[in-house]
mmCIF file of C-alpha atoms and ligand atoms in Angstrom:
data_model
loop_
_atom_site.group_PDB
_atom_site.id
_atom_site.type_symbol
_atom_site.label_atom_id
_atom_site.label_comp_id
_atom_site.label_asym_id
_atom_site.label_seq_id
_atom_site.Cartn_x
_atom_site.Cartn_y
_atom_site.Cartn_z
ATOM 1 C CA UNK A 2 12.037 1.962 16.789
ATOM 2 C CA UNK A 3 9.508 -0.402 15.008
ATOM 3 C CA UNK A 4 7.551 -2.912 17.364
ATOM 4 C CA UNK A 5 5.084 -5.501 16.060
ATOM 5 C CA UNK A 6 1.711 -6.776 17.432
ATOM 6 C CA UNK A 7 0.617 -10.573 16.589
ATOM 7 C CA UNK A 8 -3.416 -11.402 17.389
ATOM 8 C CA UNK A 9 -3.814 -14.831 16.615
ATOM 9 C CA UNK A 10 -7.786 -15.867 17.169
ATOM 10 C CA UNK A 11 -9.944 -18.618 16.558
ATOM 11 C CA UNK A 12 -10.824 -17.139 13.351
ATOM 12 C CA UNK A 13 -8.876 -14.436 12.656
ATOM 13 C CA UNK A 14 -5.159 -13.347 12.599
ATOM 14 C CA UNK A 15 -3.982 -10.031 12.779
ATOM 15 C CA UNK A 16 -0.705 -7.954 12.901
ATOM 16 C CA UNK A 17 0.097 -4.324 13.329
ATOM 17 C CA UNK A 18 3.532 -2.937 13.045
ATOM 18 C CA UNK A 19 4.414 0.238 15.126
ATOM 19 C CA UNK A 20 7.007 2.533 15.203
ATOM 20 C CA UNK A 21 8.097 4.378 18.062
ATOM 21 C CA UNK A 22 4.803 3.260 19.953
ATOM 22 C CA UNK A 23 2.607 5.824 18.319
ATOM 23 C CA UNK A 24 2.883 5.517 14.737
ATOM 24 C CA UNK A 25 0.709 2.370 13.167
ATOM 25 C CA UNK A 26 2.254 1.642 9.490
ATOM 26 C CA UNK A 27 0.828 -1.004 9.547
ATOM 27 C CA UNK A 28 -2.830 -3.370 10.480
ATOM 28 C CA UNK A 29 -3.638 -6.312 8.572
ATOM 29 C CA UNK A 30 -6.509 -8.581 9.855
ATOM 30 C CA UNK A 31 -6.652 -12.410 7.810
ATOM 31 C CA UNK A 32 -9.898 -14.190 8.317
ATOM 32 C CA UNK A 33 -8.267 -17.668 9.563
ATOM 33 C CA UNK A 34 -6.995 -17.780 12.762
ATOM 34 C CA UNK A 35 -4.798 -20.300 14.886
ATOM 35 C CA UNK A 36 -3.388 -23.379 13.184
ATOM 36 C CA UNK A 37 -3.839 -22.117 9.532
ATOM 37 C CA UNK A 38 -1.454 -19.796 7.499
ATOM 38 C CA UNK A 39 -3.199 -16.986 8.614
ATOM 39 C CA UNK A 40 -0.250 -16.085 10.953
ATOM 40 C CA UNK A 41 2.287 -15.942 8.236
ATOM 41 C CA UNK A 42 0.453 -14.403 5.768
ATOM 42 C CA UNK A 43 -1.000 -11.451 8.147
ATOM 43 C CA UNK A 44 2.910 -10.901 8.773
ATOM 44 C CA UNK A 45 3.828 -10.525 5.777
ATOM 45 C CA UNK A 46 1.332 -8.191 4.722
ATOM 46 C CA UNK A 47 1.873 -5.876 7.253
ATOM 47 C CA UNK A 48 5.864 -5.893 6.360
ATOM 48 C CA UNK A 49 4.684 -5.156 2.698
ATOM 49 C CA UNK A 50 2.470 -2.535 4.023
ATOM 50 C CA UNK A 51 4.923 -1.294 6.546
ATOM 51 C CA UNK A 52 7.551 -1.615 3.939
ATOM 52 C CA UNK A 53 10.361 -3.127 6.341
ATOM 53 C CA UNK A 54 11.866 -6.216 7.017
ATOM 54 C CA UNK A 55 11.567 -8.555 9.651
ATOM 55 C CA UNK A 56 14.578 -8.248 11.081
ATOM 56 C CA UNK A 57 14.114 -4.707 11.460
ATOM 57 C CA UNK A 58 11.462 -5.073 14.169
ATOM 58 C CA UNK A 59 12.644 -4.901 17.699
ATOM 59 C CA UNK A 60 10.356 -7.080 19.334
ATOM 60 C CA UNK A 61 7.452 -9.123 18.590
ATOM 61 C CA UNK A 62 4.902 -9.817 21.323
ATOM 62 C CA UNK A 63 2.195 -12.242 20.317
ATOM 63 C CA UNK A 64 -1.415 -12.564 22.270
ATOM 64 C CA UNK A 65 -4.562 -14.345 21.809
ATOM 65 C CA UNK A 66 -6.240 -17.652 22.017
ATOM 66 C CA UNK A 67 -3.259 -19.152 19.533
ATOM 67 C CA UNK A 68 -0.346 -17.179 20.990
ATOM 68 C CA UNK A 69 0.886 -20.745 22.896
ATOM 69 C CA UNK A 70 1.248 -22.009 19.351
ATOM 70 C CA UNK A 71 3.450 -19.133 17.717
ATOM 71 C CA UNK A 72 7.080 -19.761 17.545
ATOM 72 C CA UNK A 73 8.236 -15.860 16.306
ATOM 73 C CA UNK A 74 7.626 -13.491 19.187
ATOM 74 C CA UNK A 75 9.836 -12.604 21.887
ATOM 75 C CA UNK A 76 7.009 -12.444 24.580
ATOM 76 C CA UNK A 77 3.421 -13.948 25.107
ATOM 77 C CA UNK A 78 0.744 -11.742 26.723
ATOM 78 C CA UNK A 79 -2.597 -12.238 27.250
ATOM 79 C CA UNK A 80 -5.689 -10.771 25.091
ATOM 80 C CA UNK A 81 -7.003 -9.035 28.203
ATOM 81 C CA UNK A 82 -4.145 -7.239 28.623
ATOM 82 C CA UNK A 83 -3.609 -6.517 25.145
ATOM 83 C CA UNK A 84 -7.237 -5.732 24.864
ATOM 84 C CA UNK A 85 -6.496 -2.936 27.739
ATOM 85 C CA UNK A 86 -3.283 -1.846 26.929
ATOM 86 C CA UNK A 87 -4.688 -1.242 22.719
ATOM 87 C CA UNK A 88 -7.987 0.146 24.124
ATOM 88 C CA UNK A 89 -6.938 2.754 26.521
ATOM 89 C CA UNK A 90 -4.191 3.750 24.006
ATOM 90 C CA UNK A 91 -7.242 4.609 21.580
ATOM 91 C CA UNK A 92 -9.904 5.954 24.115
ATOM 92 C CA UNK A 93 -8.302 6.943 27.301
ATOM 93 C CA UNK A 94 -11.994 7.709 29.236
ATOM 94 C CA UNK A 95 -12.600 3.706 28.563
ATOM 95 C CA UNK A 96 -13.666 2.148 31.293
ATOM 96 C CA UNK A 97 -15.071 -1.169 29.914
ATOM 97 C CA UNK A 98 -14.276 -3.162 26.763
ATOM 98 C CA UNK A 99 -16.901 -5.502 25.434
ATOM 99 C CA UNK A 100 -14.751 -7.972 22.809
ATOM 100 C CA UNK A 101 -16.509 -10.163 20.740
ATOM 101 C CA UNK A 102 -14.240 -12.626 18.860
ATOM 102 C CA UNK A 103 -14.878 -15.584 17.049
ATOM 103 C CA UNK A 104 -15.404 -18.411 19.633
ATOM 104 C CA UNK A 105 -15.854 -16.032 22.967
ATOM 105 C CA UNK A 106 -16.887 -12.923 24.238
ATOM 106 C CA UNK A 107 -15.247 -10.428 26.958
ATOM 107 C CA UNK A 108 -16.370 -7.898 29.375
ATOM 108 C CA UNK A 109 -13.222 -6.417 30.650
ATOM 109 C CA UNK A 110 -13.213 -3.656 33.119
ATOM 110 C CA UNK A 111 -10.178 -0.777 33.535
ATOM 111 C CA UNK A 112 -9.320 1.956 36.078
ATOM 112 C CA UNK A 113 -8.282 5.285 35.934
ATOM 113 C CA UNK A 114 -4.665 4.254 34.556
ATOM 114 C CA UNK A 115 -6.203 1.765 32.024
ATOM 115 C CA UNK A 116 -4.735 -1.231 34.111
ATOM 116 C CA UNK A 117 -7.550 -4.110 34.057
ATOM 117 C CA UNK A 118 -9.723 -4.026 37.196
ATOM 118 C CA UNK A 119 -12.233 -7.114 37.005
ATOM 119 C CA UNK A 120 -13.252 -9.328 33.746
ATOM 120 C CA UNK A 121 -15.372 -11.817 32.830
ATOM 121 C CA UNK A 122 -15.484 -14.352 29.450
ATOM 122 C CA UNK A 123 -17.913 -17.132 27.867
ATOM 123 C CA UNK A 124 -15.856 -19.103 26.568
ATOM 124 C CA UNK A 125 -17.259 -22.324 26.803
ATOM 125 C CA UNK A 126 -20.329 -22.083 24.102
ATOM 126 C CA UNK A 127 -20.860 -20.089 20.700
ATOM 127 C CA UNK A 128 -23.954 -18.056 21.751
ATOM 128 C CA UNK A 129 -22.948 -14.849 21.539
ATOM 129 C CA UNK A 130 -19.872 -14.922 19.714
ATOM 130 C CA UNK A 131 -19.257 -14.447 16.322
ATOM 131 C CA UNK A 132 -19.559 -18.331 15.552
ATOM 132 C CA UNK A 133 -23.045 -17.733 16.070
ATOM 133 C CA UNK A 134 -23.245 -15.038 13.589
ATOM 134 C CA UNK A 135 -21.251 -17.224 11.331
ATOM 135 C CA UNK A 136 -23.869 -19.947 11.545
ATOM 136 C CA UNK A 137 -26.396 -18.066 10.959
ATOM 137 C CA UNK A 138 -25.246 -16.491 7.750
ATOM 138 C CA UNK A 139 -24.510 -19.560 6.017
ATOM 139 C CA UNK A 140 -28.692 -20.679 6.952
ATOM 140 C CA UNK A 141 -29.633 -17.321 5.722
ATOM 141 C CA UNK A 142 -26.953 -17.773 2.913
ATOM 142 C CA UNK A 143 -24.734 -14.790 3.209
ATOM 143 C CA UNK A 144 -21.752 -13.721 4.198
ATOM 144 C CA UNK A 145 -20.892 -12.589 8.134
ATOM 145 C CA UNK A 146 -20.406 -9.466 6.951
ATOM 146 C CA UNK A 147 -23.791 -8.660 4.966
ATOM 147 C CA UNK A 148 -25.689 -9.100 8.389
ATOM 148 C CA UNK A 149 -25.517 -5.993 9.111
ATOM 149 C CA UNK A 150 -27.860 -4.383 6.088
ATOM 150 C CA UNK A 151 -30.254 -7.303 5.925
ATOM 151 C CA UNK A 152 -30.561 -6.589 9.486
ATOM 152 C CA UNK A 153 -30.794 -3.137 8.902
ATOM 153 C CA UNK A 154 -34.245 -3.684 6.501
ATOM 154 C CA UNK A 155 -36.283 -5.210 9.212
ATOM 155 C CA UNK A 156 -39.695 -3.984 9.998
ATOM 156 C CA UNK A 157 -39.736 -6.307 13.223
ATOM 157 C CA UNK A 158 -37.792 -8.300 15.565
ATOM 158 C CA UNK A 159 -38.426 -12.432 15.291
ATOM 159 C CA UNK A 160 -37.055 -13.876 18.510
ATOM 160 C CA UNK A 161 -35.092 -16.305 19.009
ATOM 161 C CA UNK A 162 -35.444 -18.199 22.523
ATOM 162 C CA UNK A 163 -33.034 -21.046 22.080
ATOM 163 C CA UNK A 164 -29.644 -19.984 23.591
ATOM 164 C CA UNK A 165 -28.011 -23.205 21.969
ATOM 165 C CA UNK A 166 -26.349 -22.702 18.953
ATOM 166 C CA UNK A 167 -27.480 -25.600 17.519
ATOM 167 C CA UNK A 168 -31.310 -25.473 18.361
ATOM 168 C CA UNK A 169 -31.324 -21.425 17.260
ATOM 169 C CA UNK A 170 -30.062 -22.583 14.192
ATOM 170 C CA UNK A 171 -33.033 -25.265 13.748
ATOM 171 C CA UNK A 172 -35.245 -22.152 14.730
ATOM 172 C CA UNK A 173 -33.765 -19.784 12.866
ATOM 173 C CA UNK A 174 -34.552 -22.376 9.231
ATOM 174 C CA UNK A 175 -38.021 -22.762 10.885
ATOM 175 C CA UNK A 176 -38.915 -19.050 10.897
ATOM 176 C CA UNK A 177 -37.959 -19.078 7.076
ATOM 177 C CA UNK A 178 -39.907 -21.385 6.284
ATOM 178 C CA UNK A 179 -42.618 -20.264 7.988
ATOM 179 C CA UNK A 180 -42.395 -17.507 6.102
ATOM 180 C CA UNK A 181 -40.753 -14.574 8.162
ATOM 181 C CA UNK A 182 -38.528 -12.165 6.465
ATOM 182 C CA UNK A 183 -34.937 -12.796 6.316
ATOM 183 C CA UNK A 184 -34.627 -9.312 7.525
ATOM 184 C CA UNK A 185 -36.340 -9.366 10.640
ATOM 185 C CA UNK A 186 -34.967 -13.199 11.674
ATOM 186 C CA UNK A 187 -31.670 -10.917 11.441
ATOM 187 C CA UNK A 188 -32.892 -8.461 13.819
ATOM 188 C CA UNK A 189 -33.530 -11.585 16.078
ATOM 189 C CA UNK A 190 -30.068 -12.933 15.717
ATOM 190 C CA UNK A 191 -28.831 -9.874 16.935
ATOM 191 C CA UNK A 192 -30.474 -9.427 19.505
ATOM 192 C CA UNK A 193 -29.794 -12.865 20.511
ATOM 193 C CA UNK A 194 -26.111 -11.922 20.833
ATOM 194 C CA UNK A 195 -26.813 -8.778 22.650
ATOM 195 C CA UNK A 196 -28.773 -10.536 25.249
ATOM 196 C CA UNK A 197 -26.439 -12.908 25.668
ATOM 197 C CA UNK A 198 -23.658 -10.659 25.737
ATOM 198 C CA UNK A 199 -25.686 -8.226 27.763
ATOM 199 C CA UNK A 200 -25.862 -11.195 30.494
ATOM 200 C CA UNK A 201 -22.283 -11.670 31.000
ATOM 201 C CA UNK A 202 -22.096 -7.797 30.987
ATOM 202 C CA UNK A 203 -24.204 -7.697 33.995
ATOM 203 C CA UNK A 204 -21.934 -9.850 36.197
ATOM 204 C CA UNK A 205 -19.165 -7.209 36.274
ATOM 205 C CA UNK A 206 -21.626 -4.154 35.709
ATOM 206 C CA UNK A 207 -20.890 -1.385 33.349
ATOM 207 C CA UNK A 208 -19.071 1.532 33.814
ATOM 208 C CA UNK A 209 -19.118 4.276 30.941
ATOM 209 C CA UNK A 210 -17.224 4.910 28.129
ATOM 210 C CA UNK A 211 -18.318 1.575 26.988
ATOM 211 C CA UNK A 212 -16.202 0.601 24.251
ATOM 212 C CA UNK A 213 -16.727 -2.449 21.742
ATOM 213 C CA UNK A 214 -13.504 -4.640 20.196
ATOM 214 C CA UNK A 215 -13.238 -7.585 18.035
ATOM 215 C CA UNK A 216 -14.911 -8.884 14.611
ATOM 216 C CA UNK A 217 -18.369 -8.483 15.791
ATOM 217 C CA UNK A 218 -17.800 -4.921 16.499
ATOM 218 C CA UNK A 219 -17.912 -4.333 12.940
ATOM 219 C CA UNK A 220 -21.454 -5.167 13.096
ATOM 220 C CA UNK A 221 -23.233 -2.072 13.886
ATOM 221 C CA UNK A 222 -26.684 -3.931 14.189
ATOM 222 C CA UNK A 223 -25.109 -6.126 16.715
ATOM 223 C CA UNK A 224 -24.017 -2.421 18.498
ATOM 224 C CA UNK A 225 -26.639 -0.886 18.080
ATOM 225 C CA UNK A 226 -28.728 -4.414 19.875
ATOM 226 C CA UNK A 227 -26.404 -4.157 22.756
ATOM 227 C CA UNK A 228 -26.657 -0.508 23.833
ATOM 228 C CA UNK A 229 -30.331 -1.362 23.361
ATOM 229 C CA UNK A 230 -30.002 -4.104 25.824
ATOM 230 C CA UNK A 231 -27.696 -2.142 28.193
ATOM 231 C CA UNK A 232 -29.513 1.067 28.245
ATOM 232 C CA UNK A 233 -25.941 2.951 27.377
ATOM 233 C CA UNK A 234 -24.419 4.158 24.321
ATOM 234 C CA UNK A 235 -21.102 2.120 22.922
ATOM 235 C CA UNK A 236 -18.224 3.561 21.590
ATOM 236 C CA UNK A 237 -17.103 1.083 18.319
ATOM 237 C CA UNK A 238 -12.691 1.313 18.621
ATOM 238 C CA UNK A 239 -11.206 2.057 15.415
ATOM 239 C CA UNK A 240 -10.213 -0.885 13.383
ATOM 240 C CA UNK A 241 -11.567 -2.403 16.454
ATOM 241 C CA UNK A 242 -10.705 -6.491 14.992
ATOM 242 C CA UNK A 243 -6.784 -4.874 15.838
ATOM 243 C CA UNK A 244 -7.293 -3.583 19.267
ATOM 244 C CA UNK A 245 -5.600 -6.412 20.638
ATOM 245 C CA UNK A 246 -2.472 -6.323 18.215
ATOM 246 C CA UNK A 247 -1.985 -3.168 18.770
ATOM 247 C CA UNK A 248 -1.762 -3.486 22.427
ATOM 248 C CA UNK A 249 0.585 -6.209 22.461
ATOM 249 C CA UNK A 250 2.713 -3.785 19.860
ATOM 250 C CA UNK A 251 2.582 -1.282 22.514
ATOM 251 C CA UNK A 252 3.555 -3.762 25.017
ATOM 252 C CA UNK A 253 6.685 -4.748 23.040
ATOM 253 C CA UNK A 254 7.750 -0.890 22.777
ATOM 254 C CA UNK A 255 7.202 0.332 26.294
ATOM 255 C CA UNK A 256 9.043 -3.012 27.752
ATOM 256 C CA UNK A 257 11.990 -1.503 25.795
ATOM 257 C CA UNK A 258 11.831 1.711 26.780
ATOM 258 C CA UNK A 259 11.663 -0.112 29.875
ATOM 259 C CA UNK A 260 14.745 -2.124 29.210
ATOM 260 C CA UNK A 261 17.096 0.590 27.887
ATOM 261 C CA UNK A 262 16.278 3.053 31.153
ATOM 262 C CA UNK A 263 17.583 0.421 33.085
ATOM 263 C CA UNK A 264 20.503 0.188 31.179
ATOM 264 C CA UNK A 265 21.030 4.207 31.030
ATOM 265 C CA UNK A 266 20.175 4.128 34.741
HETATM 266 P P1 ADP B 317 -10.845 -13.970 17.057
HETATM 267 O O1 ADP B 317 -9.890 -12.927 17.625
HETATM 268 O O2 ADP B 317 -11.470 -14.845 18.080
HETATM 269 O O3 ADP B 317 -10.241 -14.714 15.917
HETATM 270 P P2 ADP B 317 -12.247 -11.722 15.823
HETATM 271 O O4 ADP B 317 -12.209 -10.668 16.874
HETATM 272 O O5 ADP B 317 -11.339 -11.565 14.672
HETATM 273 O O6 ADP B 317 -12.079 -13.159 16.482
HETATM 274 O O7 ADP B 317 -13.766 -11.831 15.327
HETATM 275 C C1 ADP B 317 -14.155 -12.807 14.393
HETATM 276 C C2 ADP B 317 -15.638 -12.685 14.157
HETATM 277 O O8 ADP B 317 -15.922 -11.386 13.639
HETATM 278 C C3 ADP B 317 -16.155 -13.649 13.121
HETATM 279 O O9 ADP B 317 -16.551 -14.859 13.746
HETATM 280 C C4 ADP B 317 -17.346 -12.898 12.513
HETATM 281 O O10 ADP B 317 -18.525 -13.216 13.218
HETATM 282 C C5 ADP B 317 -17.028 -11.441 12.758
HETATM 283 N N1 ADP B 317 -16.647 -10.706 11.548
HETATM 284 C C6 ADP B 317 -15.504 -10.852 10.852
HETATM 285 N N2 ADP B 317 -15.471 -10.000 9.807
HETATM 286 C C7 ADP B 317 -16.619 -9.282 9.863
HETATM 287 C C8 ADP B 317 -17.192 -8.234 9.066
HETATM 288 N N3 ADP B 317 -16.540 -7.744 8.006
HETATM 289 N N4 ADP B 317 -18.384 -7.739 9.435
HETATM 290 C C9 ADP B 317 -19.031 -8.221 10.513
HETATM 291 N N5 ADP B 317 -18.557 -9.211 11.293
HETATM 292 C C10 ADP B 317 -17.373 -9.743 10.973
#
């Protein structure tokens, strides 16, 4: 039985096909998210992947900030559940899920089961999201993704004390003019992020294994700033930009295992 995943973000959309809730054939992440093509075109190349067709997928359940927007699913489902449903899938000893997305962050705590005990979310300004990141790369002129190895060169850590997007950024130019190393203004955009991520972290405390989700994840110098921050080590989830597809894949399988008990029953 083939069951498909839709993650549409603020700037990313993503897709992975199932089958038979274990197997992924397919994960596809597309770096626009809600109200672009990204949707369709994430679909269709995880059915190319997959190598199926659309009407051969049982049920489509469809999650993140976008989901409201999506007219092909069967079912809607939040990213927190998706989030904990993907996660404990991957790492059952997870306790709590740090997801950093495009335009907000997560700390989402699970029990023993993986059901979601307690969560928290900034979701109402860019610091410490990957927007932030994204600003800063195109000051330092690079792409999101290169952060990681200029940040990986630095020889020290220039600070950044604005929280506001908009003032680090006027910072951020100021320390290169001033001179400071491109490298080492990286290690202070980092650690921005951490702290701020780090702060919202604290209101719902940490329980080990810590595990990391979303685009940022990908960013090991952002990782590696946060267990720094937190004084724990973090576990990065596999493909962790498709954590939340795949839970809301999973989701669409076990409600119809669900379904067709009740009809043997
Ligand atoms: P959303 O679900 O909100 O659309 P994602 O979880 O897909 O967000 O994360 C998007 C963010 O991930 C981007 O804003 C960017 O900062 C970061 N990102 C995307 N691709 C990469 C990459 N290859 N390396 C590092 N960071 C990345």
């Amino acid at each position: 039985m083939l069951t498909m995943g839709v993650d549409i973000g603020s700037a990313s959309s993503k897709v992975v096909i199932l089958r038979d809730g274990a197997e992924i054939l397919a994960g596809v992440a597309v770096p626009v998210g809600t109200g672009t093509t990204g949707p369709a075109r994430a679909l269709q190349q995880a059915l190319e992947i997959a190598k199926v067709e659309r009407d051969e997928i049982s049920k489509v359940v469809v999650t993140g900030y976008g989901r409201m927007t999506y007219e092909g699913a069967d079912e809607q489902v939040s990213e927190i559940t998706c989030h904990a449903k993907g996660v404990h899938h991957l790492i059952p000893s997870a306790r709590t899920i740090i997801d950093i997305g495009g335009q907000d962050a997560k700390v989402i705590k699970l029990d023993e089961q993986g059901y979601v005990s307690n969560f928290v979310m900034n979701e109402k300004c860019a610091a410490g999201t990957g927007r932030f990141l994204e600003v800063m790369a195109r000051v330092l002129e690079v792409h999101v993704s290169e952060l990681e190895v200029l940040g990986d060169k630095a020889n020290n850590v220039v600070p950044i004390s604005s929280t506001c997007t908009v003032f680090a950024e006027s910072e951020v130019i100021s320390q290169l003019a001033a001179g400071q190393k491109s490298s080492d203004v990286v290690a202070g955009i980092h650690q921005s992020v951490a702290r701020r991520v780090a702060g919202l972290a604290g209101r719902v405390g940490i329980t080990p294994t810590v595990v990391i989700t979303g685009g940022v994840a990908q960013n090991a110098g952002v990782v590696k700033a946060l267990e720094k921050e937190l004084k724990i080590p973090i576990t990065v989830a596999p493909r962790s930009q498709l954590t939340g597809a795949l839970g809301a894949a999973l989701i669409a399988f076990e409600s119809l295992v669900k379904a067709s008990n009740k009809t043997v029953g």
